[in-house]
Amino acid sequence: MSDLKETPLNALHHELGAKMVPFAGYEMPVQYKLGVMKEHLHCRAEAGLFDVSHMGQVIVRHPDGFEGAARAMETLVPVDILSLEDMRQRYGFFTNDEGGISDDLMLARRGDHLFVVVNAACKKDDIAHMRANLSDCEVEEITDRALLALQGPSAETVLAGLVPEAAGMRFMDIAIVESDFGELWLSRSGYTGEDGFEISVPDANARALAEALLWHDAVEPIGLGARDSLRLEAGLCLYGHDIDNTTTPVEARLTWAIQKVRRRGGEREGGFPGADRILAQIENGAERVRVGLSPEGRAPMREGTDLYADAEGGTPVGQVTSGAFGPTIGAPMSMGYVPLNLSAEGTTLFGEVRGKRQPVSVAKLPFTPANFKR
Amino acid sequence: MKYTEEHEWLREEDGLVVVGITEHAAEQLGDVVFIELPDEGKEVSKDDEVVVIESVKAASDILAPIDGEIVEVNEALVDNPGKVNEDPLGDAWFFKMKPSDTSQMDDMMDEAGYKDFIS
């Protein structure tokens, strides 16, 4: 694994008994001693600590301050950034000329600049994309900070014990606070469907912060395995699986992240890559859409499973993009794309698993209700 | 007990061969969430895929370790697949076979041999 990059918590993962795997160019923990199932359930019941330092942290500045940076960024994302309040963040995505999603990301307004967090596997391309297209902006990749996520109903109590400012934050608030662990960049967000925080911490203090959080009985370290089942139960898309260059935001049912001001008739309509296709789809609908899928029985329908309209014959009408067993719901769960006319909740489809067609019904997302502190 | 390179264990019991997977295999699989068992009465040949086992991570197969007839399957595992992680050498056996030729087991590893194999 010598060509893999390591996060500042690499040694700690090994000491905690993590099983390490290559992921997006990094050696990352896929599970710890508890195992995926118990880690998942612990995060829903109390709190889980995730190392997400592999993700990209980027600061975007413009000579005209926030407004300049926001206007520039709006040429790359269909999101309303200009009206973002200070110290608030939004979910968004970069789009390509065909309207596909080239990455999803978090965008935060921090005083005179933007702070963005992007996926590990895409960060190199995202940064090149921003540098090439955000004229007049300075795009600074932050390389001396780790990123931790503390997720679960106990997250606030635990973090507030170290950083009292955490308690006053609402969902999608961000904060920059001084602490015993240096300057922390907090956001009240995450990707598990639970209340929680993402915490950017100077590399040198990352281990001390992680240990201070893990010291609480309520907190267990959680690996990528449970992170995946948690986000799938929460109905959240995983880039490269549920969304990618070929799926538009409308097909992915992420239209909610495209505010009215950027849609047809809006004050700042379009102006982002693929706008024609995406805005037309918002008005006319997409031919296929992402749905939740509940297989009958206990067998998971995993990524790549072909979906059919009928129990026998015909050609596939869609495909599963994520599938696993949901520990909280105690049942298998999947997401995938199906034609619009087969997307109504309760529609029965058939997934071909090991050569046999198994019934699966279109389900409401999320599979578990979100616990955000709004 | 005999062991295969596919991490199965075989135990002779009342003229039948009981088959399960080892602790090592159960640990490698992670939490087991789904098991599909063969039909009782099925005639199988060595290396036929007879059981599908899905963990939180992936699906894998258990192969028939020898030729014979499946005479009993452990239905309790269908409702409680997690037993494979809790008690792989005991309650979580998968099936019992009536062997066609027990000499097929002669070359299999014993416990010491299996320990060497996985170390």
PDB file of N, CA, C and O in Angstrom, chain B residues 69-105:
ATOM      1  N   GLU B  69     -25.525 -36.243  -1.142  1.00  0.00           N
ATOM      2  CA  GLU B  69     -26.888 -35.721  -1.148  1.00  0.00           C
ATOM      3  C   GLU B  69     -27.064 -34.804   0.056  1.00  0.00           C
ATOM      4  O   GLU B  69     -26.652 -35.142   1.167  1.00  0.00           O
ATOM      5  N   ILE B  70     -27.665 -33.661  -0.192  1.00  0.00           N
ATOM      6  CA  ILE B  70     -27.988 -32.758   0.925  1.00  0.00           C
ATOM      7  C   ILE B  70     -29.203 -33.350   1.625  1.00  0.00           C
ATOM      8  O   ILE B  70     -30.274 -33.472   1.021  1.00  0.00           O
ATOM      9  N   VAL B  71     -29.058 -33.737   2.884  1.00  0.00           N
ATOM     10  CA  VAL B  71     -30.194 -34.377   3.548  1.00  0.00           C
ATOM     11  C   VAL B  71     -30.879 -33.475   4.573  1.00  0.00           C
ATOM     12  O   VAL B  71     -32.020 -33.705   4.950  1.00  0.00           O
ATOM     13  N   GLU B  72     -30.167 -32.427   5.003  1.00  0.00           N
ATOM     14  CA  GLU B  72     -30.787 -31.523   5.972  1.00  0.00           C
ATOM     15  C   GLU B  72     -30.126 -30.150   5.845  1.00  0.00           C
ATOM     16  O   GLU B  72     -28.911 -30.068   5.637  1.00  0.00           O
ATOM     17  N   VAL B  73     -30.926 -29.078   5.945  1.00  0.00           N
ATOM     18  CA  VAL B  73     -30.342 -27.733   5.954  1.00  0.00           C
ATOM     19  C   VAL B  73     -30.742 -27.034   7.245  1.00  0.00           C
ATOM     20  O   VAL B  73     -31.763 -27.363   7.852  1.00  0.00           O
ATOM     21  N   ASN B  74     -29.945 -26.066   7.652  1.00  0.00           N
ATOM     22  CA  ASN B  74     -30.162 -25.367   8.925  1.00  0.00           C
ATOM     23  C   ASN B  74     -31.057 -24.150   8.698  1.00  0.00           C
ATOM     24  O   ASN B  74     -30.589 -23.021   8.547  1.00  0.00           O
ATOM     25  N   GLU B  75     -32.377 -24.404   8.703  1.00  0.00           N
ATOM     26  CA  GLU B  75     -33.352 -23.338   8.409  1.00  0.00           C
ATOM     27  C   GLU B  75     -33.239 -22.165   9.379  1.00  0.00           C
ATOM     28  O   GLU B  75     -33.590 -21.038   9.043  1.00  0.00           O
ATOM     29  N   ALA B  76     -32.751 -22.426  10.601  1.00  0.00           N
ATOM     30  CA  ALA B  76     -32.661 -21.357  11.602  1.00  0.00           C
ATOM     31  C   ALA B  76     -31.772 -20.203  11.115  1.00  0.00           C
ATOM     32  O   ALA B  76     -31.940 -19.056  11.535  1.00  0.00           O
ATOM     33  N   LEU B  77     -30.844 -20.532  10.208  1.00  0.00           N
ATOM     34  CA  LEU B  77     -29.938 -19.487   9.712  1.00  0.00           C
ATOM     35  C   LEU B  77     -30.646 -18.484   8.811  1.00  0.00           C
ATOM     36  O   LEU B  77     -30.220 -17.340   8.683  1.00  0.00           O
ATOM     37  N   VAL B  78     -31.729 -18.931   8.159  1.00  0.00           N
ATOM     38  CA  VAL B  78     -32.429 -18.046   7.224  1.00  0.00           C
ATOM     39  C   VAL B  78     -33.009 -16.847   7.973  1.00  0.00           C
ATOM     40  O   VAL B  78     -32.921 -15.702   7.522  1.00  0.00           O
ATOM     41  N   ASP B  79     -33.587 -17.114   9.158  1.00  0.00           N
ATOM     42  CA  ASP B  79     -34.156 -16.021   9.944  1.00  0.00           C
ATOM     43  C   ASP B  79     -33.110 -15.292  10.766  1.00  0.00           C
ATOM     44  O   ASP B  79     -33.315 -14.160  11.180  1.00  0.00           O
ATOM     45  N   ASN B  80     -32.011 -15.955  11.028  1.00  0.00           N
ATOM     46  CA  ASN B  80     -30.997 -15.350  11.891  1.00  0.00           C
ATOM     47  C   ASN B  80     -29.596 -15.580  11.316  1.00  0.00           C
ATOM     48  O   ASN B  80     -28.793 -16.333  11.852  1.00  0.00           O
ATOM     49  N   PRO B  81     -29.300 -14.899  10.183  1.00  0.00           N
ATOM     50  CA  PRO B  81     -28.003 -15.113   9.518  1.00  0.00           C
ATOM     51  C   PRO B  81     -26.819 -14.708  10.394  1.00  0.00           C
ATOM     52  O   PRO B  81     -25.718 -15.216  10.219  1.00  0.00           O
ATOM     53  N   GLY B  82     -27.072 -13.808  11.352  1.00  0.00           N
ATOM     54  CA  GLY B  82     -26.001 -13.335  12.224  1.00  0.00           C
ATOM     55  C   GLY B  82     -25.376 -14.437  13.065  1.00  0.00           C
ATOM     56  O   GLY B  82     -24.271 -14.277  13.599  1.00  0.00           O
ATOM     57  N   LYS B  83     -26.078 -15.563  13.190  1.00  0.00           N
ATOM     58  CA  LYS B  83     -25.542 -16.707  13.926  1.00  0.00           C
ATOM     59  C   LYS B  83     -24.197 -17.159  13.368  1.00  0.00           C
ATOM     60  O   LYS B  83     -23.355 -17.687  14.091  1.00  0.00           O
ATOM     61  N   VAL B  84     -24.015 -16.961  12.058  1.00  0.00           N
ATOM     62  CA  VAL B  84     -22.757 -17.379  11.416  1.00  0.00           C
ATOM     63  C   VAL B  84     -21.576 -16.637  12.046  1.00  0.00           C
ATOM     64  O   VAL B  84     -20.493 -17.189  12.194  1.00  0.00           O
ATOM     65  N   ASN B  85     -21.797 -15.391  12.436  1.00  0.00           N
ATOM     66  CA  ASN B  85     -20.722 -14.639  13.081  1.00  0.00           C
ATOM     67  C   ASN B  85     -20.576 -15.014  14.554  1.00  0.00           C
ATOM     68  O   ASN B  85     -19.485 -14.966  15.101  1.00  0.00           O
ATOM     69  N   GLU B  86     -21.709 -15.387  15.176  1.00  0.00           N
ATOM     70  CA  GLU B  86     -21.671 -15.656  16.619  1.00  0.00           C
ATOM     71  C   GLU B  86     -21.106 -17.053  16.929  1.00  0.00           C
ATOM     72  O   GLU B  86     -20.367 -17.224  17.880  1.00  0.00           O
ATOM     73  N   ASP B  87     -21.495 -18.028  16.130  1.00  0.00           N
ATOM     74  CA  ASP B  87     -21.157 -19.405  16.488  1.00  0.00           C
ATOM     75  C   ASP B  87     -20.883 -20.247  15.241  1.00  0.00           C
ATOM     76  O   ASP B  87     -21.586 -21.232  14.982  1.00  0.00           O
ATOM     77  N   PRO B  88     -19.870 -19.869  14.470  1.00  0.00           N
ATOM     78  CA  PRO B  88     -19.660 -20.539  13.178  1.00  0.00           C
ATOM     79  C   PRO B  88     -19.337 -22.026  13.314  1.00  0.00           C
ATOM     80  O   PRO B  88     -19.687 -22.804  12.436  1.00  0.00           O
ATOM     81  N   LEU B  89     -18.719 -22.418  14.419  1.00  0.00           N
ATOM     82  CA  LEU B  89     -18.320 -23.822  14.555  1.00  0.00           C
ATOM     83  C   LEU B  89     -19.397 -24.671  15.219  1.00  0.00           C
ATOM     84  O   LEU B  89     -19.302 -25.897  15.257  1.00  0.00           O
ATOM     85  N   GLY B  90     -20.439 -24.004  15.745  1.00  0.00           N
ATOM     86  CA  GLY B  90     -21.445 -24.750  16.484  1.00  0.00           C
ATOM     87  C   GLY B  90     -22.813 -24.699  15.819  1.00  0.00           C
ATOM     88  O   GLY B  90     -23.054 -25.390  14.832  1.00  0.00           O
ATOM     89  N   ASP B  91     -23.686 -23.822  16.361  1.00  0.00           N
ATOM     90  CA  ASP B  91     -25.068 -23.756  15.887  1.00  0.00           C
ATOM     91  C   ASP B  91     -25.205 -23.357  14.427  1.00  0.00           C
ATOM     92  O   ASP B  91     -26.215 -23.641  13.795  1.00  0.00           O
ATOM     93  N   ALA B  92     -24.199 -22.669  13.902  1.00  0.00           N
ATOM     94  CA  ALA B  92     -24.349 -22.123  12.551  1.00  0.00           C
ATOM     95  C   ALA B  92     -23.788 -23.050  11.471  1.00  0.00           C
ATOM     96  O   ALA B  92     -23.123 -22.602  10.556  1.00  0.00           O
ATOM     97  N   TRP B  93     -24.098 -24.341  11.583  1.00  0.00           N
ATOM     98  CA  TRP B  93     -23.777 -25.243  10.467  1.00  0.00           C
ATOM     99  C   TRP B  93     -24.739 -24.937   9.325  1.00  0.00           C
ATOM    100  O   TRP B  93     -25.818 -24.362   9.532  1.00  0.00           O
ATOM    101  N   PHE B  94     -24.350 -25.266   8.094  1.00  0.00           N
ATOM    102  CA  PHE B  94     -25.193 -24.922   6.944  1.00  0.00           C
ATOM    103  C   PHE B  94     -26.043 -26.107   6.466  1.00  0.00           C
ATOM    104  O   PHE B  94     -27.220 -25.957   6.225  1.00  0.00           O
ATOM    105  N   PHE B  95     -25.393 -27.255   6.275  1.00  0.00           N
ATOM    106  CA  PHE B  95     -26.162 -28.404   5.767  1.00  0.00           C
ATOM    107  C   PHE B  95     -25.485 -29.705   6.196  1.00  0.00           C
ATOM    108  O   PHE B  95     -24.317 -29.715   6.606  1.00  0.00           O
ATOM    109  N   LYS B  96     -26.277 -30.778   6.122  1.00  0.00           N
ATOM    110  CA  LYS B  96     -25.749 -32.115   6.384  1.00  0.00           C
ATOM    111  C   LYS B  96     -25.834 -32.909   5.089  1.00  0.00           C
ATOM    112  O   LYS B  96     -26.837 -32.813   4.370  1.00  0.00           O
ATOM    113  N   MET B  97     -24.782 -33.644   4.792  1.00  0.00           N
ATOM    114  CA  MET B  97     -24.718 -34.410   3.549  1.00  0.00           C
ATOM    115  C   MET B  97     -24.606 -35.891   3.837  1.00  0.00           C
ATOM    116  O   MET B  97     -23.971 -36.301   4.805  1.00  0.00           O
ATOM    117  N   LYS B  98     -25.228 -36.688   2.957  1.00  0.00           N
ATOM    118  CA  LYS B  98     -24.940 -38.119   2.940  1.00  0.00           C
ATOM    119  C   LYS B  98     -23.853 -38.300   1.889  1.00  0.00           C
ATOM    120  O   LYS B  98     -24.103 -38.094   0.692  1.00  0.00           O
ATOM    121  N   PRO B  99     -22.612 -38.590   2.332  1.00  0.00           N
ATOM    122  CA  PRO B  99     -21.501 -38.605   1.377  1.00  0.00           C
ATOM    123  C   PRO B  99     -21.551 -39.823   0.457  1.00  0.00           C
ATOM    124  O   PRO B  99     -21.976 -40.898   0.863  1.00  0.00           O
ATOM    125  N   SER B 100     -21.142 -39.633  -0.816  1.00  0.00           N
ATOM    126  CA  SER B 100     -21.043 -40.758  -1.747  1.00  0.00           C
ATOM    127  C   SER B 100     -19.757 -41.525  -1.499  1.00  0.00           C
ATOM    128  O   SER B 100     -19.687 -42.738  -1.711  1.00  0.00           O
ATOM    129  N   ASP B 101     -18.739 -40.782  -1.064  1.00  0.00           N
ATOM    130  CA  ASP B 101     -17.416 -41.397  -0.981  1.00  0.00           C
ATOM    131  C   ASP B 101     -16.618 -40.633   0.068  1.00  0.00           C
ATOM    132  O   ASP B 101     -16.050 -39.576  -0.214  1.00  0.00           O
ATOM    133  N   THR B 102     -16.591 -41.167   1.302  1.00  0.00           N
ATOM    134  CA  THR B 102     -15.929 -40.433   2.389  1.00  0.00           C
ATOM    135  C   THR B 102     -14.425 -40.315   2.175  1.00  0.00           C
ATOM    136  O   THR B 102     -13.780 -39.491   2.811  1.00  0.00           O
ATOM    137  N   SER B 103     -13.862 -41.114   1.247  1.00  0.00           N
ATOM    138  CA  SER B 103     -12.413 -41.020   1.026  1.00  0.00           C
ATOM    139  C   SER B 103     -12.041 -39.644   0.439  1.00  0.00           C
ATOM    140  O   SER B 103     -10.882 -39.247   0.483  1.00  0.00           O
ATOM    141  N   GLN B 104     -13.047 -38.923  -0.086  1.00  0.00           N
ATOM    142  CA  GLN B 104     -12.765 -37.563  -0.578  1.00  0.00           C
ATOM    143  C   GLN B 104     -12.280 -36.649   0.549  1.00  0.00           C
ATOM    144  O   GLN B 104     -11.718 -35.590   0.290  1.00  0.00           O
ATOM    145  N   MET B 105     -12.562 -37.054   1.787  1.00  0.00           N
ATOM    146  CA  MET B 105     -12.145 -36.220   2.917  1.00  0.00           C
ATOM    147  C   MET B 105     -10.727 -36.527   3.385  1.00  0.00           C
ATOM    148  O   MET B 105     -10.168 -35.781   4.183  1.00  0.00           O
TER     149      MET B 105
END
